């Protein structure tokens, strides 16, 4: 069977799982693992990134591909018989703002393939359950769609009150027992649950030391984002729509992208009531909301703002807030109407510029053509995400700043100063990508 027909066959089988889950929304499914066979693992292998970092065994995708059929058959036998041992993930840290880092776990390539195979099964089930408010790590959904949904609702409601949710170290804080309880409501297949349990308990290898945390789903694994989504679906999404919305005085909206979430309320009193119960709701599930970053923000359309009294110390202005790398604020369209705008958040802009500067520093002696190619690839990625209506000036500002950064580091290649006349000549020969060029490509 060729690759195309095999993928089509797997798609048909996935649809059968989805149909069963759709037709029995309250039933726990007990027979799922039988779908995972050698053909299924081949498809999981095809969907697994081949250029990712290696796990603790150092094995690359190219090395695993040698004798692939035999490897996949062995993997299937071990997974089904219970003999598969989930290896620890290799932990690395990627920089965040203010000197903080985010831990990232890198599984072995074989573990990625098996995680992908199980994730394919779970995704077919839970895509029938997930609600419209959820956009992160889901097929056919994106951060831009989450922003559009929020923008459109805010315009329709003329704004209101925003509640920003910030879960402290969410991926590291997921309680295993609570997660198993949530999973068992929908999935009771012994093989699938046993594999998930092994991944949760596999441990983390860092600086040669093995650590086995009692909670968390390490970021970086294929299965982790899906498990995190399943948990928050129950903890937040279902609770908001079934228990919160019916008790509110006015309209409200929840928009969630993975563990980033905001709620928009028509009335302040509704926002305050929900804000008061949120910490307890999360604490019961083993999660903690950041006390400073979880906050209420007035987001009333400017022409609807109430008159401020001299004795009024409350926040009745039209504020702004950050979500998914953007600062969300009110602005006027060319037609003079109030609309919601998205501009690159200051911390994200600063982080991007810092990373580009650090790359230029590490590669200042590389050939200029190579530097230009990499910088343009990085700029293209930034433009692709942040090119939103009302934000294009920030893209041009980034390009202007990157030119300055590049000049500064190129000037350290020799003891002779690099003046702008010479730099402009270099930019003519090695031009940096503009937002317009990226849009046309």
Tab-separated table of C-alpha atoms in Angstrom:
chain	number	residue	atom	x	y	z
A	1	UNK	CA	0.000	0.000	0.000
A	2	UNK	CA	1.466	3.385	-1.000
A	3	UNK	CA	1.746	6.355	1.345
A	4	UNK	CA	-1.265	8.211	-0.086
A	5	UNK	CA	-3.687	5.295	0.157
A	6	UNK	CA	-2.388	4.464	3.639
A	7	UNK	CA	-3.019	8.037	4.829
A	8	UNK	CA	-6.510	7.927	3.321
A	9	UNK	CA	-7.202	4.654	5.134
A	10	UNK	CA	-6.057	6.160	8.446
A	11	UNK	CA	-8.267	9.205	7.835
A	12	UNK	CA	-11.250	6.892	7.355
A	13	UNK	CA	-10.463	5.089	10.606
A	14	UNK	CA	-10.058	8.379	12.451
A	15	UNK	CA	-13.469	9.461	11.202
A	16	UNK	CA	-14.966	6.241	12.584
A	17	UNK	CA	-13.560	7.061	16.026
A	18	UNK	CA	-14.833	10.625	15.737
A	19	UNK	CA	-18.291	9.421	14.678
A	20	UNK	CA	-18.498	7.077	17.664
A	21	UNK	CA	-17.435	9.857	20.056
A	22	UNK	CA	-19.888	12.278	18.461
A	23	UNK	CA	-22.828	9.900	18.698
A	24	UNK	CA	-22.066	8.997	22.331
A	25	UNK	CA	-20.982	12.285	23.943
A	26	UNK	CA	-21.358	11.013	27.514
A	27	UNK	CA	-19.975	7.517	27.052
A	28	UNK	CA	-16.494	6.454	28.178
A	29	UNK	CA	-14.792	4.652	25.279
A	30	UNK	CA	-13.156	1.358	26.243
A	31	UNK	CA	-11.850	0.003	22.920
A	32	UNK	CA	-9.474	2.441	21.228
A	33	UNK	CA	-6.018	0.850	21.248
A	34	UNK	CA	-6.975	-1.768	18.629
A	35	UNK	CA	-6.914	1.043	16.046
A	36	UNK	CA	-3.173	1.434	16.617
A	37	UNK	CA	-1.404	-1.053	14.337
A	38	UNK	CA	1.730	-0.940	12.162
A	39	UNK	CA	-0.057	1.088	9.484
A	40	UNK	CA	-1.190	3.556	12.155
A	41	UNK	CA	2.387	3.859	13.444
A	42	UNK	CA	3.610	4.492	9.885
A	43	UNK	CA	1.196	7.414	9.666
A	44	UNK	CA	2.301	8.653	13.085
A	45	UNK	CA	5.903	8.439	11.879
A	46	UNK	CA	5.005	10.417	8.752
A	47	UNK	CA	3.376	13.156	10.882
A	48	UNK	CA	6.333	13.407	13.274
A	49	UNK	CA	8.810	16.214	12.642
A	50	UNK	CA	12.115	14.865	11.370
A	51	UNK	CA	14.227	17.969	12.088
A	52	UNK	CA	13.548	18.311	15.821
A	53	UNK	CA	16.143	18.116	18.576
A	54	UNK	CA	17.154	14.657	19.781
A	55	UNK	CA	16.184	13.124	23.117
A	56	UNK	CA	18.399	11.569	25.763
A	57	UNK	CA	19.468	8.731	23.409
A	58	UNK	CA	20.743	11.166	20.760
A	59	UNK	CA	19.000	9.215	18.000
A	60	UNK	CA	18.007	11.254	14.940
A	61	UNK	CA	15.023	10.671	12.662
A	62	UNK	CA	17.372	9.538	9.878
A	63	UNK	CA	18.910	6.900	12.143
A	64	UNK	CA	15.477	5.677	13.250
A	65	UNK	CA	14.397	5.385	9.608
A	66	UNK	CA	16.960	2.614	9.052
A	67	UNK	CA	15.011	-0.618	9.370
A	68	UNK	CA	11.830	1.380	10.012
A	69	UNK	CA	9.381	-1.495	9.500
A	70	UNK	CA	11.116	-3.672	12.079
A	71	UNK	CA	11.387	-0.781	14.532
A	72	UNK	CA	7.671	0.019	14.275
A	73	UNK	CA	6.651	-3.622	14.741
A	74	UNK	CA	8.825	-3.833	17.841
A	75	UNK	CA	7.363	-0.569	19.128
A	76	UNK	CA	3.807	-1.844	18.584
A	77	UNK	CA	4.508	-5.114	20.410
A	78	UNK	CA	6.036	-3.323	23.397
A	79	UNK	CA	3.237	-0.747	23.560
A	80	UNK	CA	0.441	-3.335	23.435
A	81	UNK	CA	2.080	-5.826	25.832
A	82	UNK	CA	2.913	-3.233	28.468
A	83	UNK	CA	6.674	-3.701	28.040
A	84	UNK	CA	7.249	-0.245	26.578
A	85	UNK	CA	9.289	1.942	28.921
A	86	UNK	CA	8.817	5.671	28.392
A	87	UNK	CA	12.289	7.261	28.499
A	88	UNK	CA	12.820	10.493	30.458
A	89	UNK	CA	12.616	13.694	28.447
A	90	UNK	CA	15.724	15.804	27.985
A	91	UNK	CA	15.086	19.196	29.567
A	92	UNK	CA	16.313	22.446	28.071
A	93	UNK	CA	15.368	26.010	28.961
A	94	UNK	CA	14.286	28.685	26.510
A	95	UNK	CA	14.391	32.372	27.518
A	96	UNK	CA	11.313	34.367	28.489
A	97	UNK	CA	10.954	37.956	29.651
A	98	UNK	CA	12.766	39.527	32.593
A	99	UNK	CA	15.453	36.852	32.692
A	100	UNK	CA	12.984	34.002	33.238
A	101	UNK	CA	13.058	30.748	31.270
A	102	UNK	CA	10.506	28.202	30.130
A	103	UNK	CA	11.430	24.521	30.592
A	104	UNK	CA	11.056	22.397	27.486
A	105	UNK	CA	11.106	18.607	27.475
A	106	UNK	CA	12.469	16.776	24.417
A	107	UNK	CA	11.400	13.106	24.083
A	108	UNK	CA	13.328	10.525	22.083
A	109	UNK	CA	12.285	10.171	18.445
A	110	UNK	CA	10.657	6.771	19.016
A	111	UNK	CA	8.713	8.216	21.941
A	112	UNK	CA	7.533	11.064	19.703
A	113	UNK	CA	6.187	8.549	17.187
A	114	UNK	CA	4.259	6.596	19.825
A	115	UNK	CA	2.969	9.789	21.443
A	116	UNK	CA	1.775	10.944	18.021
A	117	UNK	CA	-0.039	7.635	17.483
A	118	UNK	CA	-1.900	7.942	20.795
A	119	UNK	CA	-2.544	11.659	20.243
A	120	UNK	CA	-4.219	10.832	16.907
A	121	UNK	CA	-6.699	8.593	18.747
A	122	UNK	CA	-7.368	11.074	21.549
A	123	UNK	CA	-7.716	13.989	19.153
A	124	UNK	CA	-10.377	12.146	17.161
A	125	UNK	CA	-12.340	11.678	20.398
A	126	UNK	CA	-11.885	15.059	22.054
A	127	UNK	CA	-12.350	17.185	18.939
A	128	UNK	CA	-15.989	16.185	19.255
A	129	UNK	CA	-16.067	17.514	22.837
A	130	UNK	CA	-13.931	20.665	22.705
A	131	UNK	CA	-15.885	23.927	22.627
A	132	UNK	CA	-15.729	26.867	20.217
A	133	UNK	CA	-13.877	28.983	22.782
A	134	UNK	CA	-10.747	26.794	22.552
A	135	UNK	CA	-8.199	27.560	19.811
A	136	UNK	CA	-4.780	26.293	20.928
A	137	UNK	CA	-3.136	23.123	19.551
A	138	UNK	CA	-6.212	22.105	17.585
A	139	UNK	CA	-6.376	21.196	13.874
A	140	UNK	CA	-7.636	24.023	11.692
A	141	UNK	CA	-7.518	26.564	14.533
A	142	UNK	CA	-5.066	29.369	15.182
A	143	UNK	CA	-4.148	32.236	17.460
A	144	UNK	CA	-5.398	34.703	14.833
A	145	UNK	CA	-8.823	33.081	14.944
A	146	UNK	CA	-8.844	33.505	18.721
A	147	UNK	CA	-7.968	37.189	18.330
A	148	UNK	CA	-10.643	37.659	15.661
A	149	UNK	CA	-13.295	36.083	17.888
A	150	UNK	CA	-12.336	38.371	20.776
A	151	UNK	CA	-12.189	41.482	18.582
A	152	UNK	CA	-15.558	40.814	16.977
A	153	UNK	CA	-17.264	40.165	20.310
A	154	UNK	CA	-15.797	43.318	21.849
A	155	UNK	CA	-17.026	45.438	18.921
A	156	UNK	CA	-20.456	43.791	19.045
A	157	UNK	CA	-20.776	44.407	22.811
A	158	UNK	CA	-19.158	47.870	22.657
A	159	UNK	CA	-16.548	46.461	25.012
A	160	UNK	CA	-17.040	45.761	28.666
A	161	UNK	CA	-14.785	44.239	31.310
A	162	UNK	CA	-11.896	41.886	30.666
A	163	UNK	CA	-10.691	39.216	33.087
A	164	UNK	CA	-7.177	38.044	32.227
A	165	UNK	CA	-6.219	34.568	33.468
A	166	UNK	CA	-2.622	33.659	34.191
A	167	UNK	CA	-2.030	30.125	35.459
A	168	UNK	CA	1.264	29.748	37.292
A	169	UNK	CA	3.520	27.244	35.484
A	170	UNK	CA	0.507	25.437	34.088
A	171	UNK	CA	2.258	22.597	32.246
A	172	UNK	CA	4.419	21.882	35.310
A	173	UNK	CA	1.454	22.043	37.702
A	174	UNK	CA	-1.079	19.658	36.191
A	175	UNK	CA	-2.045	17.235	38.953
A	176	UNK	CA	-1.766	13.674	37.653
A	177	UNK	CA	-4.657	12.330	39.715
A	178	UNK	CA	-6.978	15.135	38.632
A	179	UNK	CA	-5.925	14.604	35.006
A	180	UNK	CA	-6.565	10.853	35.208
A	181	UNK	CA	-9.982	11.595	36.642
A	182	UNK	CA	-10.816	13.894	33.736
A	183	UNK	CA	-9.517	11.392	31.166
A	184	UNK	CA	-11.485	8.488	32.651
A	185	UNK	CA	-14.739	10.337	31.992
A	186	UNK	CA	-14.179	9.795	28.274
A	187	UNK	CA	-11.401	7.209	27.791
A	188	UNK	CA	-11.144	3.888	29.652
A	189	UNK	CA	-8.985	1.908	27.279
A	190	UNK	CA	-6.338	0.178	29.413
A	191	UNK	CA	-3.521	0.338	26.845
A	192	UNK	CA	-4.033	4.053	26.126
A	193	UNK	CA	-4.312	5.021	29.798
A	194	UNK	CA	-1.284	2.901	30.714
A	195	UNK	CA	0.861	4.649	28.077
A	196	UNK	CA	-0.299	8.081	29.239
A	197	UNK	CA	0.561	7.117	32.813
A	198	UNK	CA	4.060	6.100	31.717
A	199	UNK	CA	4.631	9.412	29.971
A	200	UNK	CA	3.423	11.360	32.988
A	201	UNK	CA	5.825	9.419	35.233
A	202	UNK	CA	8.763	9.174	32.827
A	203	UNK	CA	10.745	11.904	34.543
A	204	UNK	CA	13.076	14.628	33.342
A	205	UNK	CA	16.798	14.382	32.624
A	206	UNK	CA	18.662	17.628	33.246
A	207	UNK	CA	22.421	18.085	33.632
A	208	UNK	CA	22.832	14.328	33.928
A	209	UNK	CA	20.399	14.042	36.848
A	210	UNK	CA	17.023	12.264	36.647
A	211	UNK	CA	14.099	13.919	38.364
A	212	UNK	CA	10.631	12.405	38.562
A	213	UNK	CA	8.074	15.110	39.370
A	214	UNK	CA	4.765	14.083	40.852
A	215	UNK	CA	2.846	16.513	38.681
A	216	UNK	CA	3.040	18.222	35.301
A	217	UNK	CA	3.114	17.344	31.613
A	218	UNK	CA	6.461	18.577	30.244
A	219	UNK	CA	6.166	21.043	27.385
A	220	UNK	CA	7.767	19.772	24.204
A	221	UNK	CA	6.186	16.345	24.028
A	222	UNK	CA	3.624	15.579	21.336
A	223	UNK	CA	1.027	14.379	23.851
A	224	UNK	CA	1.462	17.200	26.405
A	225	UNK	CA	-0.465	20.002	24.619
A	226	UNK	CA	-3.419	17.681	24.036
A	227	UNK	CA	-3.493	16.509	27.666
A	228	UNK	CA	-3.238	20.137	28.817
A	229	UNK	CA	-6.149	21.060	26.537
A	230	UNK	CA	-8.261	18.172	27.820
A	231	UNK	CA	-7.669	19.233	31.415
A	232	UNK	CA	-8.531	22.920	30.879
A	233	UNK	CA	-11.521	21.954	28.746
A	234	UNK	CA	-13.054	20.454	31.870
A	235	UNK	CA	-11.643	22.859	34.469
A	236	UNK	CA	-12.437	26.082	32.599
A	237	UNK	CA	-14.355	25.764	29.323
A	238	UNK	CA	-17.172	23.453	30.386
A	239	UNK	CA	-17.501	25.190	33.765
A	240	UNK	CA	-17.746	28.627	32.132
A	241	UNK	CA	-20.422	27.602	29.626
A	242	UNK	CA	-22.521	25.327	31.831
A	243	UNK	CA	-22.277	27.007	35.229
A	244	UNK	CA	-21.125	30.604	34.756
A	245	UNK	CA	-22.980	31.882	31.685
A	246	UNK	CA	-26.503	30.945	32.896
A	247	UNK	CA	-25.954	32.934	36.113
A	248	UNK	CA	-24.762	36.175	34.523
A	249	UNK	CA	-26.787	39.339	34.086
A	250	UNK	CA	-25.322	40.191	30.665
A	251	UNK	CA	-23.393	38.734	27.770
A	252	UNK	CA	-19.937	37.204	28.188
A	253	UNK	CA	-17.304	35.402	26.162
A	254	UNK	CA	-14.377	33.107	26.961
A	255	UNK	CA	-11.466	32.827	24.522
A	256	UNK	CA	-8.704	30.337	25.326
A	257	UNK	CA	-5.525	29.426	23.505
A	258	UNK	CA	-3.883	26.586	25.451
A	259	UNK	CA	-3.271	28.071	28.924
A	260	UNK	CA	-3.723	31.702	27.785
A	261	UNK	CA	-7.297	32.828	28.364
A	262	UNK	CA	-9.380	35.987	28.643
A	263	UNK	CA	-13.018	36.541	29.493
A	264	UNK	CA	-15.060	39.488	28.242
A	265	UNK	CA	-18.089	40.580	30.288
A	266	UNK	CA	-20.737	43.104	29.371
A	267	UNK	CA	-21.183	44.196	32.994
A	268	UNK	CA	-18.644	44.928	35.711
A	269	UNK	CA	-20.671	43.133	38.391
A	270	UNK	CA	-20.543	39.888	36.384
A	271	UNK	CA	-16.789	40.213	35.931
A	272	UNK	CA	-16.264	40.781	39.655
A	273	UNK	CA	-18.390	37.788	40.633
A	274	UNK	CA	-16.475	35.443	38.343
A	275	UNK	CA	-13.144	36.963	39.360
A	276	UNK	CA	-13.943	36.209	42.999
A	277	UNK	CA	-14.565	32.485	42.435
A	278	UNK	CA	-11.821	31.765	39.893
A	279	UNK	CA	-8.970	31.150	42.403
A	280	UNK	CA	-11.024	28.593	44.362
A	281	UNK	CA	-12.124	26.864	41.178
A	282	UNK	CA	-8.516	26.371	40.068
A	283	UNK	CA	-7.175	25.515	43.527
A	284	UNK	CA	-9.591	22.584	43.774
A	285	UNK	CA	-7.956	21.189	40.627
A	286	UNK	CA	-4.415	21.721	41.868
A	287	UNK	CA	-3.754	24.886	39.860
A	288	UNK	CA	-2.774	28.365	41.023
A	289	UNK	CA	-3.676	31.665	39.388
A	290	UNK	CA	-0.973	34.314	39.447
A	291	UNK	CA	-2.294	36.932	41.921
A	292	UNK	CA	-0.846	39.903	40.037
A	293	UNK	CA	-1.238	38.813	36.431
A	294	UNK	CA	-4.802	37.557	36.863
A	295	UNK	CA	-6.713	40.832	36.826
A	296	UNK	CA	-9.744	42.802	35.736
A	297	UNK	CA	-9.367	45.455	33.056
A	298	UNK	CA	-11.990	47.977	31.942
A	299	UNK	CA	-12.370	47.732	28.172
A	300	UNK	CA	-15.359	49.931	27.425
A	301	UNK	CA	-15.606	51.540	23.995
A	302	UNK	CA	-14.371	55.130	24.504
A	303	UNK	CA	-17.597	56.809	23.365
A	304	UNK	CA	-19.568	54.694	25.861
A	305	UNK	CA	-17.482	55.662	28.905
A	306	UNK	CA	-19.517	57.017	31.830
A	307	UNK	CA	-18.739	60.508	33.098
A	308	UNK	CA	-16.196	60.373	35.897
A	309	UNK	CA	-17.124	61.926	39.234
A	310	UNK	CA	-14.581	63.812	41.337
A	311	UNK	CA	-14.971	61.270	44.159
A	312	UNK	CA	-14.727	58.254	41.879
A	313	UNK	CA	-11.437	56.447	42.372
A	314	UNK	CA	-12.484	53.331	40.487
A	315	UNK	CA	-11.075	52.202	37.137
A	316	UNK	CA	-13.718	53.402	34.675
A	317	UNK	CA	-11.411	54.169	31.748
A	318	UNK	CA	-11.009	52.319	28.472
A	319	UNK	CA	-7.927	50.261	29.172
A	320	UNK	CA	-5.867	47.810	27.157
A	321	UNK	CA	-4.592	44.315	27.846
A	322	UNK	CA	-2.185	41.791	26.352
A	323	UNK	CA	-3.212	38.509	24.757
A	324	UNK	CA	-1.228	36.105	22.559
A	325	UNK	CA	1.628	38.527	22.036
A	326	UNK	CA	-0.569	41.505	21.168
A	327	UNK	CA	-1.770	44.536	23.105
A	328	UNK	CA	-5.531	44.774	22.523
A	329	UNK	CA	-6.839	48.361	22.455
A	330	UNK	CA	-9.523	50.568	20.960
A	331	UNK	CA	-8.830	52.662	17.873
A	332	UNK	CA	-10.663	54.324	15.017
A	333	UNK	CA	-10.985	52.917	11.533
A	334	UNK	CA	-10.472	55.002	8.384
A	335	UNK	CA	-14.255	55.445	8.343
A	336	UNK	CA	-14.125	56.961	11.829
A	337	UNK	CA	-15.723	53.996	13.615
A	338	UNK	CA	-14.440	52.547	16.877
A	339	UNK	CA	-12.765	49.191	16.300
A	340	UNK	CA	-10.529	46.857	18.307
A	341	UNK	CA	-6.877	47.005	17.257
A	342	UNK	CA	-4.006	44.588	17.908
A	343	UNK	CA	-0.437	45.852	18.115
A	344	UNK	CA	2.694	43.936	19.026
A	345	UNK	CA	3.006	43.856	22.819
A	346	UNK	CA	6.039	45.694	24.174
A	347	UNK	CA	7.495	42.651	25.889
A	348	UNK	CA	7.139	40.517	22.744
A	349	UNK	CA	8.699	43.267	20.593
A	350	UNK	CA	11.592	43.585	23.036
A	351	UNK	CA	12.068	39.816	23.213
A	352	UNK	CA	12.156	39.500	19.417
A	353	UNK	CA	14.721	42.281	19.107
A	354	UNK	CA	16.855	40.781	21.880
A	355	UNK	CA	16.878	37.374	20.220
A	356	UNK	CA	17.803	38.851	16.846
A	357	UNK	CA	20.597	40.858	18.440
A	358	UNK	CA	21.887	37.762	20.224
A	359	UNK	CA	21.861	35.816	16.973
A	360	UNK	CA	23.818	38.597	15.215
A	361	UNK	CA	26.370	38.570	18.056
A	362	UNK	CA	26.897	34.812	17.841
A	363	UNK	CA	27.159	34.839	14.047
A	364	UNK	CA	28.879	38.153	13.334
A	365	UNK	CA	31.763	36.448	11.460
A	366	UNK	CA	29.458	34.344	9.256
A	367	UNK	CA	29.273	35.283	5.543
A	368	UNK	CA	26.953	38.226	4.924
A	369	UNK	CA	24.788	36.230	2.503
A	370	UNK	CA	24.212	33.614	5.207
A	371	UNK	CA	23.401	36.263	7.816
A	372	UNK	CA	20.962	37.929	5.426
A	373	UNK	CA	19.219	34.609	4.700
A	374	UNK	CA	18.705	33.750	8.378
A	375	UNK	CA	17.648	37.266	9.398
A	376	UNK	CA	15.110	37.382	6.568
A	377	UNK	CA	13.721	33.990	7.631
A	378	UNK	CA	13.312	35.282	11.186
A	379	UNK	CA	11.702	38.511	9.963
A	380	UNK	CA	9.355	36.538	7.715
A	381	UNK	CA	8.201	34.472	10.683
A	382	UNK	CA	7.613	37.593	12.780
A	383	UNK	CA	5.710	39.361	9.991
A	384	UNK	CA	3.631	36.244	9.341
A	385	UNK	CA	2.290	36.264	12.892
A	386	UNK	CA	2.172	39.975	13.736
A	387	UNK	CA	0.913	41.378	10.410
A	388	UNK	CA	-2.506	42.466	11.629
A	389	UNK	CA	-4.552	45.478	10.548
A	390	UNK	CA	-3.446	48.430	12.656
A	391	UNK	CA	-0.085	46.860	13.522
A	392	UNK	CA	1.936	47.405	10.368
A	393	UNK	CA	3.773	50.441	11.740
A	394	UNK	CA	5.231	48.188	14.444
A	395	UNK	CA	6.539	45.828	11.750
A	396	UNK	CA	8.367	48.683	10.040
A	397	UNK	CA	9.725	49.806	13.412
A	398	UNK	CA	11.120	46.317	13.995
A	399	UNK	CA	12.793	46.335	10.576
A	400	UNK	CA	14.342	49.754	11.337
A	401	UNK	CA	15.661	48.498	14.685
A	402	UNK	CA	17.010	45.263	13.174
A	403	UNK	CA	18.999	47.266	10.643
A	404	UNK	CA	20.557	49.203	13.528
A	405	UNK	CA	21.317	46.004	15.446
A	406	UNK	CA	22.863	44.345	12.397
A	407	UNK	CA	25.023	47.409	11.745
A	408	UNK	CA	26.215	47.458	15.354
A	409	UNK	CA	27.388	43.851	15.282
A	410	UNK	CA	28.857	44.039	11.783
A	411	UNK	CA	30.850	47.013	13.010
A	412	UNK	CA	32.660	44.676	15.413
A	413	UNK	CA	34.008	42.455	12.650
A	414	UNK	CA	37.010	44.756	12.358
A	415	UNK	CA	38.613	47.705	14.097
A	416	UNK	CA	37.498	50.063	11.337
A	417	UNK	CA	34.204	51.862	12.142
A	418	UNK	CA	31.180	50.987	10.033
A	419	UNK	CA	29.403	54.189	9.023
A	420	UNK	CA	25.865	54.331	7.697
A	421	UNK	CA	27.035	55.172	4.169
A	422	UNK	CA	28.830	51.818	3.994
A	423	UNK	CA	26.002	50.016	5.807
A	424	UNK	CA	23.455	51.311	3.286
A	425	UNK	CA	25.625	49.973	0.513
A	426	UNK	CA	25.638	46.578	2.235
A	427	UNK	CA	21.855	46.730	2.635
A	428	UNK	CA	21.479	47.364	-1.090
A	429	UNK	CA	23.482	44.213	-1.777
A	430	UNK	CA	22.000	42.193	1.108
A	431	UNK	CA	18.558	43.740	1.662
A	432	UNK	CA	16.438	42.801	4.653
A	433	UNK	CA	12.886	41.656	4.012
A	434	UNK	CA	10.229	44.352	4.332
A	435	UNK	CA	6.660	43.754	5.567
A	436	UNK	CA	5.329	44.559	2.082
A	437	UNK	CA	7.617	42.012	0.427
A	438	UNK	CA	6.610	39.354	2.966
A	439	UNK	CA	2.929	40.079	2.326
A	440	UNK	CA	3.348	39.694	-1.428
A	441	UNK	CA	5.320	36.471	-1.232
